[in-house]
Structures are given as structure tokens and as C-alpha cells.
Amino acid sequence: MLETYVKKILCSRVYDVAVETPIHPAPFLSERLGNTVLLKREDLQPVFSFKIRGAYNKLAQLTDEQRAKGVVAASAGNHAQGLAYAARHMGVKATIVMPRTTPEIKVKAVRARGARVVLHGDAFDEALAYSQKLVKEKGFTYIHPYDDPDTIAGQGTVAMEILRQHQGHIDAIFVPVGGGGLAAGIAAYVKYLRPQIKVIGVEPTEAACLKAAMDAGERVVLSQVGLFADGVAVAQIGEHTFEVCRHYVDEVITVSTDEMCAAIKDIYDDTRSICEPAGCLGVAGIKKYVEREGCQGQVLIAIDSGANINFDRLRHVAERAELGEQREALLAVTIPERPGSFKAFCQAIGKRAITEFNYRYHDSGEAHIFVGVQTHPELDPRGALVQQLCDQGFPVLDLTDNELAKLHIRHMVGGHAAQVTDEVVLRFEFPERPGALFNFLNKLGGRWNISMFHYRNHGAAWGRVVAGLQVPEDERSQVPEALASIGYPYWDESDNPAYRLFLG
Ligand SMILES: Cc1ncc(COP(=O)(O)O)c(C=O)c1O
């Protein structure tokens, strides 16, 4: 089987459209992990993913008659773009069926590459069924996104380039897995020529169809598939692809959404490029592998497989990156509701940076604060922080792995507080540097009760805070003087209609 694939890979026609992408070093990550990490930059293909290779090779293998009739695929992702691009280059009519719910941006991207887009059904299954109907009715050839030997061979050219470009020692290659086309192509080529190199598949925990099949010894259908890494959100590994992967992929590593976000940041830090969630899987897998094996000095290559991410999603990625790195803990902490208790809490936190602080007055006895604190996986793990706070009399609920808290509750801490009278609402800006928030809370905290506080570190030079202070009418005149001593610019927002409507 391997020899057949290797011949197919060597004869693949991909370079009419695909480029030979470079292998780039990842110096920061290499230094951190104590291994040489290299990135095969498939995000630099004309359609920003490797999918163009398999799609073009498949088209190139069709007969003239098949090409004349046209091709069809059901996809809203990278396969659609790769196929549209390849088909236009070859002068083949391509029809792409997408569910009606597909975001306009994806529809436009495929149309811009010259394919005809048909919107059909509400879910992918219906789009797929319709594309099969077009095969029967119009005589189009269906181009599978991964489960086809010619597509697998096209993707395998990635491995051919790696072994040619990096002729020195390689310990392992980490490959993102969706339906398994890329992994099968790479495994076939590498295991034929350099079998001592490990080929390791990487999947999101929520979409681990190859792992499930390897464990079961047969292809299984996942009952649910997480969509965060949309490029690899596949419920069942392909038939052809599994036949190769089950024998030639050494193991499959799974990673969480937060670990993917952290890997996107790692790639950004080293290359100043942003990849899509599926694209970072190789790097996320390397990090887990190194942690598990404790290996040093190895040469580890990750396929950076694509960069098609909607800009809007970056907010979520940035929000989660530190959690994925175990550099942030999210905690619900109970503190006494009285002047000075914020200060006591900050003292308990010690030198650690506060990354988020959300609080709204609840009752006169105790206050629940939603707080983010910087931690370090080895030097200052979150377990130690939680223990320390408990020892100092602050009950803690660890929310770091709580999806509801991370996605929603953190944005919802607030509401009207009927018992709060005399509330003055102030918005501040202060230069973001270690200890600045602590100083700020310290100076603000002792005098008047804090009835509301919101802060989130956004990695910007300026920190922004909104705080509510309970200042009796006859002390109002002392506020400007007290704030002047803090020394940060501020705005009185007590009459802001947004505050009145939602919090006041
Ligand atoms: C960016 C990206 N990475 C990885 C994959 C997984 O490829 P395969 O389905 O061949 O396993 C895909 C599939 O579309 C992808 O778009």
C-alpha cells in the first residue's frame, strides 16, 4: 500500500497551483520547550491552506470527459476554496453546495474564486445529499475533501517537501487530522522513506474521530462534534484514510480548545502570522507531547495547515490563550462586604498579577468576586494559589475549567443593587504595569465601600477600570481630592444612561 501511495505522491500534479511552502523555525517555542520546533507553513498557500494540493491533484487525474462535465463538492470550508481555485486554474466548472446557514463571508470567498455556489438545506448533511443528486442528474464528478487516494496523494506532497527541505534528523511530525487526508498522505510517504520518524496525528478533544477509530479498531461515528476547529470538525474518519492511518500514524494526541488558543498565540509570537484553529493543532500537539515525554533536544515539525479564520473570532482566541497555557486562573472568591476587604484580598494574592476583576454589590454580609489571576504551570500552579487563598480565610470556587463561567458569566457579573445608595460611578485609566492595579485598589479601597468593580487586562498599555464607590452625600466634596491622590485620569459616569439602565 505504501509504495502505491508513494508513487502517486511522486507523480502528483500540484505545483501548477500550489507553492512549495517553507519550513520556518519557531525560536521562542523551541527555547521554551527545549526542543527544535519547526513549522511547515501551509498557511502560505494561495488559498491559505494545504487543501489546494489534494483538490488539484484529484482534478488532474480526471478524464477529459469528466473535466468537461464539471465537478461538485459539499463544503463551506477550505476544501471549497481549494477546489474552486484549482478548478478555475484548470478551466473546470465547479459547483460548491453549502448549507443556507453558511456565513456570507465564506460564500463570497468561494464565489470570488470562480465557483458556482448553491445554497441548499439547513445543515451540512442536506448540502451533501444535494451534491450527490447533482452527480446523478448533471453528471458532475464528486470531489471528496479527504477520502480519495488522489486527494491523499496530493496532500502527501507536503511530506515530500519536508523530507527534501530538512534532510537532517527529524524525530516526529505532528499533523492536524480532520477526515485524515493530510495525515494519511504524510504517513504514507514518511513511513516508506524514513520509518523511524514518528507521525503523530493531532485532533481537538471534541472532534477526535481518528483517536476513536484507533481505540476501537474500526471507524466509528462520533455522536457530537465540536466546531471550534471548523477545518477538522469531522464525525467519522475516512475509509481510505483510516486504512493508512491505522497502520502508519504512530499515535493521536488530543487537545482542548484553550490549548489550541494558546498554540495560535505561540505561532503568532514566533512568526507574526495568525493561523486558524485547525492550523495550530500540530503545535498544540508538540507542546503536549513534550510535556508528557519530557524530551529535550529533539527535532519536531508541526504542519501549520491553514489560516482561514474570521477576524471576529480572534477576540475569543485571545481571551482563552492564557488559560490554555495554564497562566491564568479564573476564580470566584468570597470576601467580607466591608471597606478594606479588597485590600486584604489583594494582599493575599501577593505579587501575582490580577488579570480580571468583576464585582457587583450583592448583600451586606459578603461579596463574591470573579477574579482572574496570573499563574505559572510550574513555578506557581493554580492549585497553590487556591490553597493559599483558602488558608487565608477566602473561600474559593475554581472556575478555570467552567465553560459557562468563561463564556458567559464573566460578562454578566453586575445588575441593579437596590440596597446600594449614594453610589458614585467612576471610570479610570492607568498605565498597565506590574502592581498598578494593586496600588489602585489599595488607594481606593480603604475609605469608601466599593460597590462595583470591573477590570480586564487586555494586554494594552492602558488598564481600564470602572468602579462604584458608596460615598455619603456629605462626603462627596472629598472625592476629587481623594482621587487626585491616586493620580490617574478619571471620568464621573454616575449619570451615564447605560449605568442607570443596567446597574444603577
Ligand atoms: C486548516 C486545515 N487543517 C487540517 C485539516 C484536516 O485535513 P484532513 O481532513 O485531510 O484530515 C483541514 C481540512 O479541511 C483544514 O482545513
Short mmCIF file of C-alpha atoms in Angstrom, two decimals, residues 109-407:
data_model
loop_
_atom_site.label_atom_id
_atom_site.label_comp_id
_atom_site.label_asym_id
_atom_site.label_seq_id
_atom_site.Cartn_x
_atom_site.Cartn_y
_atom_site.Cartn_z
CA ALA A 109 -14.78 33.79 -0.80
CA VAL A 110 -15.72 30.74 -2.89
CA ARG A 111 -17.61 32.80 -5.49
CA ALA A 112 -14.60 35.09 -5.76
CA ARG A 113 -12.51 32.05 -6.73
CA GLY A 114 -14.84 31.45 -9.63
CA ALA A 115 -17.02 28.57 -8.42
CA ARG A 116 -20.79 28.44 -8.60
CA VAL A 117 -22.25 28.32 -5.11
CA VAL A 118 -25.56 26.59 -4.46
CA LEU A 119 -27.10 27.17 -1.05
CA HIS A 120 -29.18 24.19 -0.02
CA GLY A 121 -30.60 22.83 3.24
CA ASP A 122 -30.08 23.92 6.80
CA ALA A 123 -27.30 21.53 7.72
CA PHE A 124 -24.26 20.01 6.08
CA ASP A 125 -25.95 16.61 5.57
CA GLU A 126 -28.59 18.17 3.35
CA ALA A 127 -25.97 20.04 1.33
CA LEU A 128 -24.07 16.77 0.90
CA ALA A 129 -27.19 14.91 -0.23
CA TYR A 130 -27.92 17.64 -2.76
CA SER A 131 -24.41 17.50 -4.15
CA GLN A 132 -24.88 13.74 -4.70
CA LYS A 133 -28.11 14.49 -6.50
CA LEU A 134 -26.22 16.83 -8.83
CA VAL A 135 -23.78 14.00 -9.55
CA LYS A 136 -26.66 11.82 -10.72
CA GLU A 137 -28.61 14.48 -12.55
CA LYS A 138 -25.86 16.54 -14.16
CA GLY A 139 -23.06 14.01 -14.44
CA PHE A 140 -20.71 16.06 -12.27
CA THR A 141 -17.84 14.27 -10.57
CA TYR A 142 -17.93 14.44 -6.80
CA ILE A 143 -14.64 15.61 -5.30
CA HIS A 144 -14.27 14.29 -1.80
CA PRO A 145 -12.47 16.56 0.69
CA TYR A 146 -10.25 13.76 2.01
CA ASP A 147 -11.38 10.19 1.33
CA ASP A 148 -9.86 9.63 -2.08
CA PRO A 149 -6.43 8.17 -2.93
CA ASP A 150 -5.67 11.02 -5.35
CA THR A 151 -6.57 13.65 -2.75
CA ILE A 152 -4.48 11.82 -0.15
CA ALA A 153 -1.56 11.72 -2.61
CA GLY A 154 -1.88 15.45 -3.25
CA GLN A 155 -1.72 16.16 0.48
CA GLY A 156 1.24 13.76 0.72
CA THR A 157 3.35 16.21 -1.29
CA VAL A 158 3.67 18.14 1.98
CA ALA A 159 5.77 15.26 3.35
CA MET A 160 7.78 15.01 0.13
CA GLU A 161 8.77 18.64 0.58
CA ILE A 162 9.56 18.25 4.27
CA LEU A 163 11.99 15.37 3.71
CA ARG A 164 13.64 17.23 0.86
CA GLN A 165 13.84 20.56 2.69
CA HIS A 166 15.01 19.18 6.01
CA GLN A 167 17.49 16.44 5.31
CA GLY A 168 18.86 16.34 8.84
CA HIS A 169 17.46 14.39 11.73
CA ILE A 170 13.71 14.57 12.41
CA ASP A 171 12.12 12.93 15.45
CA ALA A 172 8.45 13.49 14.79
CA ILE A 173 5.95 15.25 12.52
CA PHE A 174 2.69 16.48 14.06
CA VAL A 175 -0.27 16.56 11.71
CA PRO A 176 -3.76 18.06 12.17
CA VAL A 177 -6.45 15.46 11.48
CA GLY A 178 -9.98 16.06 10.23
CA GLY A 179 -11.03 13.31 7.83
CA GLY A 180 -7.42 12.12 7.71
CA GLY A 181 -6.36 13.03 4.16
CA LEU A 182 -3.35 15.07 5.22
CA ALA A 183 -2.30 12.58 7.89
CA ALA A 184 -2.63 9.60 5.53
CA GLY A 185 -0.61 11.30 2.77
CA ILE A 186 2.14 12.33 5.16
CA ALA A 187 2.25 8.98 6.99
CA ALA A 188 2.42 7.01 3.75
CA TYR A 189 5.36 8.98 2.39
CA VAL A 190 7.31 9.30 5.64
CA LYS A 191 6.91 5.69 6.76
CA TYR A 192 8.06 4.41 3.37
CA LEU A 193 11.20 6.50 3.27
CA ARG A 194 12.11 7.33 6.85
CA PRO A 195 10.09 4.94 9.08
CA GLN A 196 12.00 5.96 12.20
CA ILE A 197 10.30 9.40 12.07
CA LYS A 198 7.14 9.37 14.18
CA VAL A 199 3.98 10.64 12.54
CA ILE A 200 1.63 11.91 15.19
CA GLY A 201 -1.95 12.94 14.48
CA VAL A 202 -3.48 15.78 16.48
CA GLU A 203 -7.22 16.30 16.96
CA PRO A 204 -9.41 18.53 19.11
CA THR A 205 -10.75 16.55 22.09
CA GLU A 206 -14.24 17.40 20.86
CA ALA A 207 -13.68 16.07 17.33
CA ALA A 208 -11.32 13.14 17.79
CA CYS A 209 -12.65 10.75 15.16
CA LEU A 210 -9.27 9.18 14.34
CA LYS A 211 -8.49 8.61 18.00
CA ALA A 212 -11.91 6.99 18.48
CA ALA A 213 -11.33 4.74 15.46
CA MET A 214 -7.80 3.79 16.56
CA ASP A 215 -9.08 2.91 20.03
CA ALA A 216 -12.00 0.88 18.66
CA GLY A 217 -10.01 -0.75 15.87
CA GLU A 218 -12.66 0.39 13.39
CA ARG A 219 -14.22 3.58 12.07
CA VAL A 220 -16.78 4.98 14.45
CA VAL A 221 -19.21 7.87 14.10
CA LEU A 222 -18.91 10.49 16.84
CA SER A 223 -22.31 11.42 18.23
CA GLN A 224 -21.24 15.05 18.64
CA VAL A 225 -18.53 17.11 17.04
CA GLY A 226 -17.14 20.36 18.46
CA LEU A 227 -16.95 23.11 15.86
CA PHE A 228 -14.24 25.34 17.31
CA ALA A 229 -11.66 23.97 14.88
CA ASP A 230 -14.08 24.01 11.94
CA GLY A 231 -11.44 22.74 9.50
CA VAL A 232 -11.27 19.40 11.29
CA ALA A 233 -14.84 19.06 12.58
CA VAL A 234 -15.42 15.59 11.12
CA ALA A 235 -17.60 12.90 12.73
CA GLN A 236 -16.01 9.87 11.06
CA ILE A 237 -12.54 9.24 9.73
CA GLY A 238 -12.44 8.35 6.04
CA GLU A 239 -12.25 4.78 4.80
CA HIS A 240 -9.14 5.12 2.64
CA THR A 241 -7.55 7.47 5.13
CA PHE A 242 -8.14 5.12 8.06
CA GLU A 243 -6.62 2.23 6.17
CA VAL A 244 -3.35 4.19 6.06
CA CYS A 245 -3.59 5.94 9.43
CA ARG A 246 -4.38 2.83 11.44
CA HIS A 247 -1.07 1.28 10.38
CA TYR A 248 1.21 4.25 9.88
CA VAL A 249 0.18 7.01 12.27
CA ASP A 250 2.09 6.28 15.48
CA GLU A 251 -0.40 7.86 17.85
CA VAL A 252 -3.07 10.52 18.14
CA ILE A 253 -2.87 13.36 20.66
CA THR A 254 -5.98 15.35 21.56
CA VAL A 255 -6.03 18.96 22.69
CA SER A 256 -8.62 21.27 24.26
CA THR A 257 -9.99 24.50 22.82
CA ASP A 258 -7.96 26.55 25.28
CA GLU A 259 -4.80 24.65 24.30
CA MET A 260 -5.50 25.49 20.66
CA CYS A 261 -5.88 29.16 21.53
CA ALA A 262 -2.56 29.05 23.34
CA ALA A 263 -0.93 27.42 20.28
CA ILE A 264 -2.32 30.10 17.96
CA LYS A 265 -0.62 32.63 20.20
CA ASP A 266 2.66 30.65 20.15
CA ILE A 267 2.66 30.63 16.37
CA TYR A 268 1.88 34.33 16.32
CA ASP A 269 4.69 35.08 18.78
CA ASP A 270 7.21 33.25 16.60
CA THR A 271 6.05 34.18 13.10
CA ARG A 272 3.69 37.16 13.45
CA SER A 273 1.19 35.13 11.48
CA ILE A 274 -2.21 34.02 12.67
CA CYS A 275 -3.42 30.53 11.90
CA GLU A 276 -6.89 29.07 12.15
CA PRO A 277 -7.73 26.68 15.00
CA ALA A 278 -7.19 23.57 12.82
CA GLY A 279 -3.91 25.07 11.64
CA CYS A 280 -2.40 25.23 15.11
CA LEU A 281 -3.13 21.62 16.07
CA GLY A 282 0.38 20.44 15.21
CA VAL A 283 1.96 22.95 17.58
CA ALA A 284 -0.60 22.22 20.31
CA GLY A 285 0.26 18.53 19.90
CA ILE A 286 4.00 19.18 20.16
CA LYS A 287 3.51 21.03 23.44
CA LYS A 288 1.52 18.17 24.92
CA TYR A 289 3.95 15.57 23.63
CA VAL A 290 6.98 17.34 25.11
CA GLU A 291 5.22 17.76 28.43
CA ARG A 292 4.29 14.09 28.54
CA GLU A 293 7.61 12.68 27.31
CA GLY A 294 9.88 15.21 28.97
CA CYS A 295 12.04 15.02 25.82
CA GLN A 296 14.82 17.52 25.10
CA GLY A 297 16.88 18.29 22.01
CA GLN A 298 14.52 16.62 19.56
CA VAL A 299 13.56 17.94 16.15
CA LEU A 300 9.78 18.27 15.99
CA ILE A 301 7.90 19.53 12.95
CA ALA A 302 4.32 20.85 13.06
CA ILE A 303 2.21 21.32 9.95
CA ASP A 304 0.72 24.82 10.18
CA SER A 305 -2.10 23.74 7.90
CA GLY A 306 -4.24 26.83 7.38
CA ALA A 307 -5.04 30.42 8.21
CA ASN A 308 -8.69 30.84 7.30
CA ILE A 309 -10.07 32.36 10.44
CA ASN A 310 -12.70 35.07 10.65
CA PHE A 311 -11.21 38.12 12.25
CA ASP A 312 -14.06 38.31 14.77
CA ARG A 313 -13.00 35.02 16.31
CA LEU A 314 -9.66 36.39 17.41
CA ARG A 315 -11.26 38.02 20.42
CA HIS A 316 -12.22 34.61 21.76
CA VAL A 317 -8.81 33.16 20.90
CA ALA A 318 -7.00 35.94 22.75
CA GLU A 319 -9.38 35.57 25.69
CA ARG A 320 -8.54 31.90 26.06
CA ALA A 321 -4.84 31.77 25.20
CA GLU A 322 -3.54 32.33 28.74
CA LEU A 323 -5.95 29.77 30.18
CA GLY A 324 -4.71 27.22 27.66
CA GLU A 325 -1.18 27.94 28.78
CA GLN A 326 -2.14 27.45 32.43
CA ARG A 327 -1.00 31.01 33.02
CA GLU A 328 -4.32 32.28 34.28
CA ALA A 329 -6.75 31.01 36.91
CA LEU A 330 -10.36 32.17 37.00
CA LEU A 331 -11.80 32.08 40.49
CA ALA A 332 -14.95 33.02 42.36
CA VAL A 333 -13.75 34.29 45.73
CA THR A 334 -15.91 35.25 48.69
CA ILE A 335 -14.75 38.24 50.71
CA PRO A 336 -16.45 40.22 53.51
CA GLU A 337 -18.54 43.15 52.23
CA ARG A 338 -16.83 45.98 54.07
CA PRO A 339 -14.28 48.71 53.43
CA GLY A 340 -10.76 47.33 53.34
CA SER A 341 -11.58 43.78 52.31
CA PHE A 342 -10.46 44.31 48.68
CA LYS A 343 -7.15 45.44 50.06
CA ALA A 344 -6.89 42.33 52.25
CA PHE A 345 -7.71 40.16 49.26
CA CYS A 346 -5.04 41.85 47.15
CA GLN A 347 -2.53 41.18 49.90
CA ALA A 348 -3.48 37.51 49.85
CA ILE A 349 -2.94 37.40 46.08
CA GLY A 350 0.58 38.67 46.73
CA LYS A 351 2.84 39.54 43.80
CA ARG A 352 0.72 37.73 41.23
CA ALA A 353 -0.87 39.94 38.57
CA ILE A 354 -4.64 40.30 38.57
CA THR A 355 -5.91 39.79 35.04
CA GLU A 356 -9.62 40.30 35.65
CA PHE A 357 -11.72 41.65 38.46
CA ASN A 358 -15.51 41.66 38.36
CA TYR A 359 -17.67 42.54 41.26
CA ARG A 360 -21.13 43.90 42.00
CA TYR A 361 -22.62 44.51 45.43
CA HIS A 362 -24.76 41.57 46.46
CA ASP A 363 -25.63 41.77 50.17
CA SER A 364 -24.34 43.43 53.29
CA GLY A 365 -22.58 40.32 54.58
CA GLU A 366 -20.31 39.01 51.88
CA ALA A 367 -19.16 39.78 48.35
CA HIS A 368 -18.49 37.32 45.51
CA ILE A 369 -15.79 38.47 43.18
CA PHE A 370 -14.97 36.94 39.81
CA VAL A 371 -11.24 37.25 39.55
CA GLY A 372 -8.53 36.25 37.07
CA VAL A 373 -5.03 35.76 38.46
CA GLN A 374 -1.81 35.13 36.61
CA THR A 375 -0.27 31.76 37.45
CA HIS A 376 2.56 29.64 36.08
CA PRO A 377 2.23 25.93 35.28
CA GLU A 378 5.44 25.01 37.14
CA LEU A 379 6.56 27.95 39.27
CA ASP A 380 3.17 28.97 40.63
CA PRO A 381 0.44 26.49 39.73
CA ARG A 382 -3.17 27.40 40.31
CA GLY A 383 -3.63 24.71 42.98
CA ALA A 384 -1.12 26.54 45.16
CA LEU A 385 -2.95 29.83 44.65
CA VAL A 386 -6.32 28.32 45.56
CA GLN A 387 -4.83 26.71 48.67
CA GLN A 388 -3.18 29.95 49.74
CA LEU A 389 -6.42 31.91 49.45
CA CYS A 390 -8.37 29.26 51.37
CA ASP A 391 -5.70 29.21 54.09
CA GLN A 392 -6.12 32.96 54.49
CA GLY A 393 -9.85 32.65 55.01
CA PHE A 394 -11.13 33.39 51.49
CA PRO A 395 -13.44 30.64 50.22
CA VAL A 396 -12.63 29.90 46.55
CA LEU A 397 -14.50 28.22 43.73
CA ASP A 398 -12.13 27.42 40.86
CA LEU A 399 -13.86 28.33 37.56
CA THR A 400 -10.86 27.90 35.26
CA ASP A 401 -12.43 24.87 33.55
CA ASN A 402 -16.01 26.07 33.76
CA GLU A 403 -17.27 26.82 30.22
CA LEU A 404 -20.37 28.66 31.44
CA ALA A 405 -18.26 30.94 33.60
CA LYS A 406 -15.63 31.52 30.90
CA LEU A 407 -18.07 32.13 28.08
#
